[in-house]
Coordinates of C-alpha atoms in Angstrom, one line a residue:
Chain A
X1 CA 114.8 115.2 104.8
X2 CA 113.4 114.1 102.7
X3 CA 110.9 115.5 100.2
X4 CA 107.7 113.7 100.4
X5 CA 104.7 114.8 97.7
X6 CA 101.4 113.5 96.1
X7 CA 102.3 112.6 91.7
X8 CA 99.2 114.1 91.6
X9 CA 101.0 117.2 92.6
X10 CA 104.4 116.5 91.3
X11 CA 104.5 114.2 87.8
X12 CA 106.8 111.5 88.5
X13 CA 109.2 112.7 85.3
X14 CA 109.6 115.5 86.8
X15 CA 110.9 114.6 90.4
X16 CA 113.0 112.1 88.0
X17 CA 114.4 115.0 86.1
X18 CA 115.1 117.1 89.4
X19 CA 116.8 114.5 91.4
X20 CA 119.2 113.6 87.9
X21 CA 119.7 117.5 87.3
X22 CA 120.6 117.8 91.0
X23 CA 123.5 115.1 90.8
X24 CA 121.4 113.5 93.9
X25 CA 121.4 109.8 95.4
X26 CA 119.2 109.5 96.7
X27 CA 115.9 106.9 96.7
X28 CA 112.5 107.5 95.2
X29 CA 110.1 105.2 96.2
X30 CA 105.5 106.0 95.5
X31 CA 102.6 104.4 97.0
X32 CA 101.5 102.6 93.6
X33 CA 98.5 99.8 94.1
X34 CA 100.8 97.7 93.1
X35 CA 102.7 97.9 95.8
X36 CA 106.1 100.1 96.3
X37 CA 107.5 101.4 93.1
X38 CA 111.3 102.4 93.9
X39 CA 114.0 104.1 92.0
X40 CA 117.1 104.5 92.3
X41 CA 120.0 108.0 91.7
X42 CA 123.0 107.7 92.1
X43 CA 124.7 111.3 91.1
X44 CA 122.0 112.5 89.4
X45 CA 122.3 108.3 87.6
X46 CA 119.1 106.3 87.6
X47 CA 120.8 102.9 88.4
X48 CA 117.7 100.9 89.4
X49 CA 114.7 100.1 89.5
X50 CA 112.2 98.3 91.0
X51 CA 107.8 97.1 90.5
X52 CA 105.5 94.9 90.6
X53 CA 107.9 92.4 90.1
X54 CA 110.1 94.2 87.6
X55 CA 113.8 95.5 88.0
X56 CA 116.4 98.0 86.0
X57 CA 114.8 99.6 82.1
X58 CA 111.3 97.8 82.0
X59 CA 110.4 98.9 85.9
X60 CA 112.0 101.9 84.6
X61 CA 108.9 102.7 82.5
X62 CA 106.8 101.4 84.1
X63 CA 107.4 103.0 87.0
X64 CA 107.3 106.4 84.5
X65 CA 103.5 105.2 83.2
X66 CA 101.9 106.0 87.4
X67 CA 99.8 108.6 87.7
X68 CA 98.7 108.7 91.3
X69 CA 100.6 107.9 94.4
X70 CA 102.8 109.2 97.0
X71 CA 106.2 109.9 96.7
X72 CA 109.0 110.5 98.9
X73 CA 112.4 111.1 98.2
X74 CA 114.5 110.2 101.0
X75 CA 118.7 110.9 100.2
X76 CA 121.2 107.0 100.2
X77 CA 124.9 106.7 101.1
X78 CA 124.8 103.1 99.2
X79 CA 122.4 102.4 96.3
X80 CA 121.6 98.8 95.3
X81 CA 124.0 96.7 92.4
X82 CA 123.5 98.5 89.4
X83 CA 120.5 97.2 86.9
X84 CA 120.2 100.8 84.7
X85 CA 122.9 101.9 82.1
X86 CA 121.1 104.4 80.0
X87 CA 122.0 107.2 80.4
X88 CA 118.6 109.7 82.7
X89 CA 117.4 112.0 79.1
X90 CA 117.8 108.6 76.9
X91 CA 115.6 106.7 79.7
X92 CA 113.2 109.4 80.3
X93 CA 113.1 110.2 76.6
X94 CA 111.5 106.6 75.6
X95 CA 110.3 106.1 78.4
X96 CA 107.3 108.7 77.3
X97 CA 107.0 107.4 74.3
X98 CA 106.2 103.7 75.7
X99 CA 104.0 105.9 77.9
X100 CA 102.8 107.4 74.5
X101 CA 102.0 104.2 72.1
X102 CA 101.1 102.3 75.4
X103 CA 97.7 104.8 75.4
X104 CA 97.2 104.0 72.1
X105 CA 97.5 100.7 72.2
X106 CA 95.0 100.3 74.8
X107 CA 92.6 102.7 73.4
X108 CA 93.2 99.7 70.2
X109 CA 93.2 96.7 72.5
X110 CA 89.9 97.5 75.5
X111 CA 87.8 98.3 71.9
X112 CA 89.0 94.8 69.7
X113 CA 88.0 94.2 73.3
X114 CA 85.1 95.7 72.9
X115 CA 83.6 95.0 70.3
X116 CA 83.4 91.0 71.2
X117 CA 82.4 91.3 74.5
X118 CA 79.2 93.4 72.2
X119 CA 79.0 90.5 70.0
X120 CA 78.8 88.0 73.3
X121 CA 74.4 87.5 74.0
X122 CA 75.7 86.8 77.3
X123 CA 76.9 90.2 77.9
X124 CA 74.0 92.8 78.8
X125 CA 77.4 95.1 80.0
X126 CA 80.7 96.6 80.3
X127 CA 82.8 98.8 80.7
X128 CA 86.2 98.6 80.2
X129 CA 88.2 102.0 82.5
X130 CA 91.8 103.0 82.9
X131 CA 93.8 102.6 86.4
X132 CA 91.8 105.8 86.7
X133 CA 88.9 105.3 86.8
X134 CA 88.9 106.9 82.5
X135 CA 85.8 104.7 80.7
X136 CA 87.7 104.0 77.6
X137 CA 85.2 101.3 75.7
X138 CA 81.5 100.7 77.0
X139 CA 78.5 100.1 75.5
X140 CA 76.9 101.6 78.8
X141 CA 76.3 105.2 77.8
X142 CA 74.0 105.4 82.0
X143 CA 76.2 103.8 84.8
X144 CA 78.9 103.4 83.2
X145 CA 81.2 105.5 84.8
X146 CA 79.9 104.3 87.7
X147 CA 80.5 100.8 86.6
X148 CA 84.6 102.7 86.1
X149 CA 84.6 104.2 89.7
X150 CA 83.2 100.7 90.8
X151 CA 86.0 99.2 89.0
X152 CA 88.6 100.8 91.2
X153 CA 87.5 101.0 94.2
X154 CA 86.9 97.1 93.8
X155 CA 90.9 97.1 92.7
X156 CA 92.2 98.7 95.3
X157 CA 89.1 96.5 97.3
X158 CA 90.4 93.0 95.7
X159 CA 94.9 93.8 96.3
X160 CA 94.2 94.6 99.3
X161 CA 92.4 91.1 100.6
X162 CA 95.2 89.2 98.4
X163 CA 97.7 91.1 100.6
X164 CA 96.9 90.5 103.5
X165 CA 95.6 87.2 103.2
X166 CA 98.2 86.0 100.6
X167 CA 95.6 85.0 98.3
X168 CA 98.2 85.7 96.1
X169 CA 96.6 87.8 92.6
X170 CA 93.0 88.6 92.2
X171 CA 91.6 87.8 88.6
X172 CA 88.3 88.7 89.4
X173 CA 85.9 89.2 92.0
X174 CA 81.7 88.9 90.8
X175 CA 79.1 90.1 92.7
X176 CA 76.4 86.6 92.4
X177 CA 72.5 87.9 92.9
X178 CA 69.1 86.4 91.8
X179 CA 69.3 88.2 88.6
X180 CA 73.0 89.2 87.7
X181 CA 75.6 88.2 87.7
X182 CA 79.0 91.4 88.0
X183 CA 82.0 90.8 87.7
X184 CA 84.9 93.4 88.2
X185 CA 88.4 92.1 86.8
X186 CA 92.3 94.4 87.2
X187 CA 93.5 92.8 84.3
X188 CA 96.8 95.2 84.6
X189 CA 96.6 99.1 83.6
X190 CA 93.2 98.2 81.9
X191 CA 90.4 97.9 84.2
X192 CA 86.6 95.4 83.5
X193 CA 83.1 95.6 84.6
X194 CA 81.0 93.1 82.7
X195 CA 77.7 92.0 83.6
X196 CA 76.0 89.4 82.2
X197 CA 72.6 87.6 83.4
X198 CA 72.0 85.0 85.6
X199 CA 70.5 82.7 83.4
X200 CA 73.7 81.8 81.6
X201 CA 75.9 78.6 82.7
X202 CA 78.1 80.6 85.1
X203 CA 81.6 79.1 84.5
X204 CA 81.2 79.7 81.4
X205 CA 80.6 83.5 81.9
X206 CA 83.7 83.0 84.3
X207 CA 85.8 81.3 81.2
X208 CA 84.9 84.9 79.1
X209 CA 85.3 86.8 81.5
X210 CA 89.1 85.5 81.9
X211 CA 89.9 85.0 78.6
X212 CA 89.1 88.6 78.6
X213 CA 91.5 89.5 81.0
X214 CA 93.8 87.1 79.9
X215 CA 94.6 89.3 76.6
X216 CA 94.2 92.7 78.4
X217 CA 96.6 91.5 80.8
X218 CA 98.9 89.8 77.9
X219 CA 98.5 93.2 75.4
X220 CA 99.9 95.3 78.4
X221 CA 102.9 92.9 78.8
X222 CA 104.2 93.2 75.4
X223 CA 103.8 97.1 74.6
X224 CA 105.9 97.1 77.4
X225 CA 109.2 95.4 75.3
X226 CA 106.6 95.2 71.6
X227 CA 104.3 97.7 71.0
X228 CA 101.2 97.4 70.6
X229 CA 99.6 94.2 70.0
X230 CA 96.3 93.1 69.3
X231 CA 94.7 89.1 70.1
X232 CA 92.3 88.6 67.4
Chain B
X1 CA 88.0 82.0 121.4
X2 CA 87.7 83.7 118.3
X3 CA 85.7 86.3 119.3
X4 CA 85.0 90.4 119.4
X5 CA 84.0 90.2 122.9
X6 CA 82.7 93.8 122.9
X7 CA 80.3 93.0 119.9
X8 CA 78.6 90.2 120.4
X9 CA 77.7 88.4 124.3
X10 CA 79.9 85.3 124.4
X11 CA 76.7 82.8 124.7
X12 CA 75.8 84.5 121.2
X13 CA 78.9 83.5 119.9
X14 CA 78.8 80.4 121.3
X15 CA 75.1 79.0 119.6
X16 CA 76.4 81.1 116.3
X17 CA 80.2 79.3 115.9
X18 CA 77.7 76.0 116.4
X19 CA 75.8 76.9 113.8
X20 CA 78.4 77.9 112.1
X21 CA 79.9 74.1 112.4
X22 CA 78.9 72.3 109.4
X23 CA 80.0 75.1 107.0
X24 CA 83.4 74.2 108.7
X25 CA 82.8 69.8 107.6
X26 CA 82.2 70.7 103.3
X27 CA 85.3 70.0 101.6
X28 CA 87.4 72.9 99.9
X29 CA 86.4 74.9 103.3
X30 CA 89.5 76.1 104.4
X31 CA 88.1 78.9 107.3
X32 CA 86.0 80.8 108.0
X33 CA 83.8 84.3 109.9
X34 CA 81.4 86.2 110.1
X35 CA 81.2 89.6 109.9
X36 CA 78.3 92.5 110.5
X37 CA 78.1 95.0 108.8
X38 CA 80.6 97.8 110.8
X39 CA 83.4 94.9 109.6
X40 CA 83.6 93.5 113.3
X41 CA 84.1 90.4 112.9
X42 CA 81.4 88.4 115.7
X43 CA 82.4 84.6 114.9
X44 CA 85.4 83.1 113.1
X45 CA 86.4 79.6 112.6
X46 CA 87.8 77.7 116.5
X47 CA 91.3 76.9 114.9
X48 CA 91.2 79.7 112.7
X49 CA 94.5 80.6 110.9
X50 CA 93.9 83.8 110.1
X51 CA 94.8 86.2 112.7
X52 CA 93.2 88.5 115.0
X53 CA 94.5 91.8 112.8
X54 CA 94.4 89.8 109.0
X55 CA 90.9 88.6 109.7
X56 CA 89.8 92.1 111.5
X57 CA 91.2 93.5 107.7
X58 CA 89.5 91.0 105.5
X59 CA 85.6 91.8 107.3
X60 CA 86.4 95.4 107.2
X61 CA 87.9 94.9 102.9
X62 CA 84.7 92.9 102.9
X63 CA 82.2 94.9 104.2
X64 CA 83.5 98.0 102.1
X65 CA 83.5 96.0 98.7
X66 CA 80.3 95.1 99.9
X67 CA 79.3 98.0 100.3
X68 CA 80.0 99.3 96.8
X69 CA 78.7 96.7 95.6
X70 CA 74.6 97.9 97.7
X71 CA 75.3 101.0 95.7
X72 CA 75.7 99.1 92.4
X73 CA 73.0 96.3 92.6
X74 CA 68.6 96.9 93.2
X75 CA 68.3 96.5 97.1
X76 CA 65.3 93.8 96.6
X77 CA 68.1 91.5 95.2
X78 CA 67.4 89.6 98.4
X79 CA 70.8 86.9 97.7
X80 CA 74.1 88.1 97.0
X81 CA 77.3 85.8 97.1
X82 CA 81.0 88.3 96.8
X83 CA 83.8 85.6 94.7
X84 CA 86.2 86.5 94.9
X85 CA 89.2 84.4 92.9
X86 CA 92.2 84.4 93.3
X87 CA 95.5 82.2 92.3
X88 CA 95.2 79.4 94.2
X89 CA 91.8 79.9 96.1
X90 CA 88.2 81.6 96.4
X91 CA 86.7 83.4 99.3
X92 CA 83.0 83.6 99.7
X93 CA 81.2 85.9 101.1
X94 CA 77.4 85.8 100.9
X95 CA 76.1 89.1 101.8
X96 CA 72.7 88.8 104.2
X97 CA 72.0 92.8 104.4
X98 CA 72.9 93.1 108.4
X99 CA 76.2 90.0 108.1
X100 CA 78.6 88.5 105.7
X101 CA 79.7 84.9 106.0
X102 CA 83.1 84.9 104.4
X103 CA 84.6 81.0 103.4
X104 CA 88.2 81.6 102.1
X105 CA 88.2 77.7 99.9
X106 CA 89.7 75.7 97.5
X107 CA 88.4 75.8 94.0
X108 CA 87.4 72.5 94.4
X109 CA 85.0 73.4 97.0
X110 CA 82.4 72.3 96.3
X111 CA 79.8 75.3 95.1
X112 CA 76.6 74.4 95.5
X113 CA 77.1 72.2 98.8
X114 CA 78.8 74.8 99.9
X115 CA 74.9 77.0 98.9
X116 CA 73.4 74.6 100.9
X117 CA 74.8 74.1 103.4
X118 CA 74.5 78.2 103.4
X119 CA 71.3 79.0 103.8
X120 CA 70.5 76.2 106.3
X121 CA 72.9 78.7 108.4
X122 CA 71.4 81.2 107.1
X123 CA 67.1 79.4 107.8
X124 CA 68.6 79.1 111.0
X125 CA 69.9 82.0 112.7
X126 CA 66.9 83.8 111.4
X127 CA 64.9 82.1 113.4
X128 CA 67.0 83.2 116.3
X129 CA 65.4 86.2 117.8
X130 CA 69.2 87.3 118.7
X131 CA 70.6 86.8 115.3
X132 CA 67.0 89.1 113.9
X133 CA 69.7 92.0 112.7
X134 CA 72.6 89.8 110.6
X135 CA 69.5 90.3 107.6
X136 CA 68.7 93.4 107.4
X137 CA 70.2 96.2 104.8
X138 CA 72.3 98.6 107.4
X139 CA 69.9 101.2 108.3
X140 CA 70.2 105.3 107.6
X141 CA 72.2 106.1 110.9
X142 CA 75.0 102.9 110.2
X143 CA 77.7 104.9 109.9
X144 CA 79.8 104.2 105.9
X145 CA 82.8 102.6 105.1
X146 CA 82.6 103.8 102.3
X147 CA 84.5 107.4 104.1
X148 CA 87.4 109.2 103.6
X149 CA 87.8 108.2 106.5
X150 CA 87.9 104.2 106.1
X151 CA 89.2 104.8 102.3
X152 CA 91.9 107.7 101.9
X153 CA 91.3 110.5 99.8
X154 CA 92.8 108.6 96.8
X155 CA 90.3 106.6 96.8
X156 CA 87.7 108.4 98.2
X157 CA 87.1 110.3 95.3
X158 CA 85.5 107.3 93.6
X159 CA 82.6 107.1 95.7
X160 CA 81.4 110.4 94.7
X161 CA 81.7 109.0 91.4
X162 CA 79.7 106.2 92.2
X163 CA 77.2 107.5 94.0
X164 CA 75.7 109.1 90.9
X165 CA 72.3 108.5 90.0

């Protein structure tokens, strides 16, 4: 019988540990925002993981950072070819270290990008938020949390449109009115909301928002393997 | 015919399709549809390559995005365009208040021509009393698409933060 639940009630590290200690041969799947995340256990050893185009240990470390999503653990008789050879204890320890570094690195990078946006006169306001909608950096004291919540919803909806219509990854979602332009960008583990005046050349603004997105996204990729890095 | 027969009379659909046709003649516009603010497909390009269920889901997503943005912007904004940018394409959405005109375009689409064409379409439709409802913001009685039922428990909790004043 499958074990089904929500990561808000049982965190991912505990779930992994449970399967390892119980020496299960099982498949753990999580419905995450970037698609399904999967971990296979063979007699209590973690043998394979996939998530968002990655596989093996890199995928597992990203899965260990998931805080939201429904999970399902199903007993299986066969597992895919092994891509993970490290003991589960070491994987969990390393996973926790990567998450900790990533969180600290994310805050530093967001602060750096925030300072850059502060110095850009075309930008009226910005919010950088976590995937869970927590504000990391903003200059909008009045509606920062509101924009962060909108960013989470729009990231989900954008991904929905992209996957249903097979359009590839959504880079930017913008609302253009006669007065201003509001941009939302999914930068991996960081979501950005940027508000600019309409008078500025729009393609210049799209370029600026895309540059922010790429910086945050690139940093996310480098952090997983090399630790935090700030792009100058 | 590419239409939700429960939503709009066939004659109106024919007229709508005729009105929307100039959009399909713009270089770079690959497909289009018109949806109401409840996410129901009213009309779509004849020969559209979107399957009906995909078009319906897209219309619903777009209407939800429109509703999210309406909570962020001032009510007096008269011109609202949503621009979804993907790797190889754009999804441009003109928010008319009571309806959304959605066009799938290549990155090479001429935005000025698209904007002008849509303005002409909008003005023509605005003259027609049958389509009056498309240009009015949804009334208070209309059902929101940002409910727990529509979004799921996980996402719905962000709606409360979004609605804070």
